[in-house]
XYZ file of N, CA and C in Angstrom:
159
model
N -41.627 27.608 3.688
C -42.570 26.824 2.883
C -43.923 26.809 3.580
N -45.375 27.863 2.662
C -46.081 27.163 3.484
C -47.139 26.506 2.575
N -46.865 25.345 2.241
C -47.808 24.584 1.413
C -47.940 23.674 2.540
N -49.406 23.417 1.857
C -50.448 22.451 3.079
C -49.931 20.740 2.785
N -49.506 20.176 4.115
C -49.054 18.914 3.608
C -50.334 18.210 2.994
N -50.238 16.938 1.943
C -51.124 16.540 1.826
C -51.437 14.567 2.660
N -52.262 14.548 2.823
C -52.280 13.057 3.344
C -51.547 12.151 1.882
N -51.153 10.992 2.897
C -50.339 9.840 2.168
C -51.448 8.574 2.480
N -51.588 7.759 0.957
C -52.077 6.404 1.267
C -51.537 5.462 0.395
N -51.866 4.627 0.771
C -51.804 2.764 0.182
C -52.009 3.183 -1.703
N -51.081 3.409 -2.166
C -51.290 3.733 -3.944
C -50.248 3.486 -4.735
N -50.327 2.232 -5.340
C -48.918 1.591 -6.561
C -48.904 2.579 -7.524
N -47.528 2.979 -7.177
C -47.343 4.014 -8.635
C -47.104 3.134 -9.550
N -47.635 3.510 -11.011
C -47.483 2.788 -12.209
C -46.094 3.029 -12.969
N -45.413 3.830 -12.494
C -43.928 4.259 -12.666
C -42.685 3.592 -12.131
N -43.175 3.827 -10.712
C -41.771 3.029 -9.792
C -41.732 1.285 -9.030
N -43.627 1.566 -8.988
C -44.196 0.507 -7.934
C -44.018 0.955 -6.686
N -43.781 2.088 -6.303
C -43.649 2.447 -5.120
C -45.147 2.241 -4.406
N -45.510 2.024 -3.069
C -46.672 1.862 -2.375
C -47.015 3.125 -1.789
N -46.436 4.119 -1.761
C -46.964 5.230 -0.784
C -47.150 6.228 -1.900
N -48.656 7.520 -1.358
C -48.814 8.192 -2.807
C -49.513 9.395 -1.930
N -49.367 10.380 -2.134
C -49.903 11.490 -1.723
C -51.183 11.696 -2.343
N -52.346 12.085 -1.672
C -53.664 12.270 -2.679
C -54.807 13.371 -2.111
N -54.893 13.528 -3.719
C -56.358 14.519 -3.416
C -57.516 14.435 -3.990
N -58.744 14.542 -4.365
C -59.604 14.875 -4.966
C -60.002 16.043 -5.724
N -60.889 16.045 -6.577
C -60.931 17.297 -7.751
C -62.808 16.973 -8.430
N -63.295 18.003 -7.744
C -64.459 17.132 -8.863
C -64.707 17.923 -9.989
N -64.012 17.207 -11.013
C -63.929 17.973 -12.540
C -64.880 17.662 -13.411
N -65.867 17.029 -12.936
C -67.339 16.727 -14.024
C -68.298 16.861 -13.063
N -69.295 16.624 -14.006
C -70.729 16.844 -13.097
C -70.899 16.997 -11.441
N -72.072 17.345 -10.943
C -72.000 17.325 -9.764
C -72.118 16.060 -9.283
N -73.076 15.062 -10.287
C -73.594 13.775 -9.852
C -72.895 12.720 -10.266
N -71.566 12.860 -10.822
C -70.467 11.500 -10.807
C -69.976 12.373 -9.884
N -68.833 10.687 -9.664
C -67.783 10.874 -8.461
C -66.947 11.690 -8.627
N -66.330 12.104 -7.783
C -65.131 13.010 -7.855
C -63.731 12.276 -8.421
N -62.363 13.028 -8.890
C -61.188 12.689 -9.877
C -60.490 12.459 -8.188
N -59.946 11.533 -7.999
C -58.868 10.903 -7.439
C -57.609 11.303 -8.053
N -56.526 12.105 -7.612
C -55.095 12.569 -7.621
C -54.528 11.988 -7.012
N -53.394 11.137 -7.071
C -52.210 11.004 -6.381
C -50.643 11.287 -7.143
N -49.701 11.081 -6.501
C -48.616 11.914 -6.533
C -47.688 11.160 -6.117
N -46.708 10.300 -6.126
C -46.047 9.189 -5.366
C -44.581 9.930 -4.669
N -44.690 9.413 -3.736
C -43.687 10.200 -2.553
C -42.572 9.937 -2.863
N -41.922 8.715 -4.435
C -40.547 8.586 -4.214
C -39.909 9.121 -5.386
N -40.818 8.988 -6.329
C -40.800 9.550 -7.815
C -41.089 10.912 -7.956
N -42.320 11.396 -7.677
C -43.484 12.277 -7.721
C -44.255 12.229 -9.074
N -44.057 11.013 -9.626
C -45.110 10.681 -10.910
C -46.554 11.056 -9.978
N -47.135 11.346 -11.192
C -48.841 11.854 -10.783
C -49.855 11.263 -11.867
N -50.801 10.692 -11.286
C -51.525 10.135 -11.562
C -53.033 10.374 -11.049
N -54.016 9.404 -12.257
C -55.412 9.741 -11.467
C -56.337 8.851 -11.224
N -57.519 8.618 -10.761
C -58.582 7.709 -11.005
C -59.829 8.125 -10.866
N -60.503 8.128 -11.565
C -62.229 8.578 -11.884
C -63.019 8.060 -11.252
N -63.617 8.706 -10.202
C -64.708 7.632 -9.526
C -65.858 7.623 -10.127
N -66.838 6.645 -9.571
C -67.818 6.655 -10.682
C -68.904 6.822 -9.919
């Protein structure tokens, strides 16, 4: 396996309630909004997002 681990943080999955969530960033709009917040929850692997602004 060589996939790149990803960091784990502090993120309630809306699925399990689990607290731990694997995450990344994506900047899928403009250059001048925030970048898309990914996480991924370590017990489920529900995936989820949040839009920064």
């Amino acid at each position: 396996d060589d996939s790149i681990p990803m960091p784990v943080t502090k993120a309630s999955c809306p699925k399990c309630s689990n607290n731990d969530a694997y995450y990344w960033t994506v900047q899928t709009r403009r250059g001048d909004e925030g970048a898309t917040e990914f996480y991924r929850c370590t017990k489920c692997k529900h995936t989820w997002r949040n839009y920064g602004g």
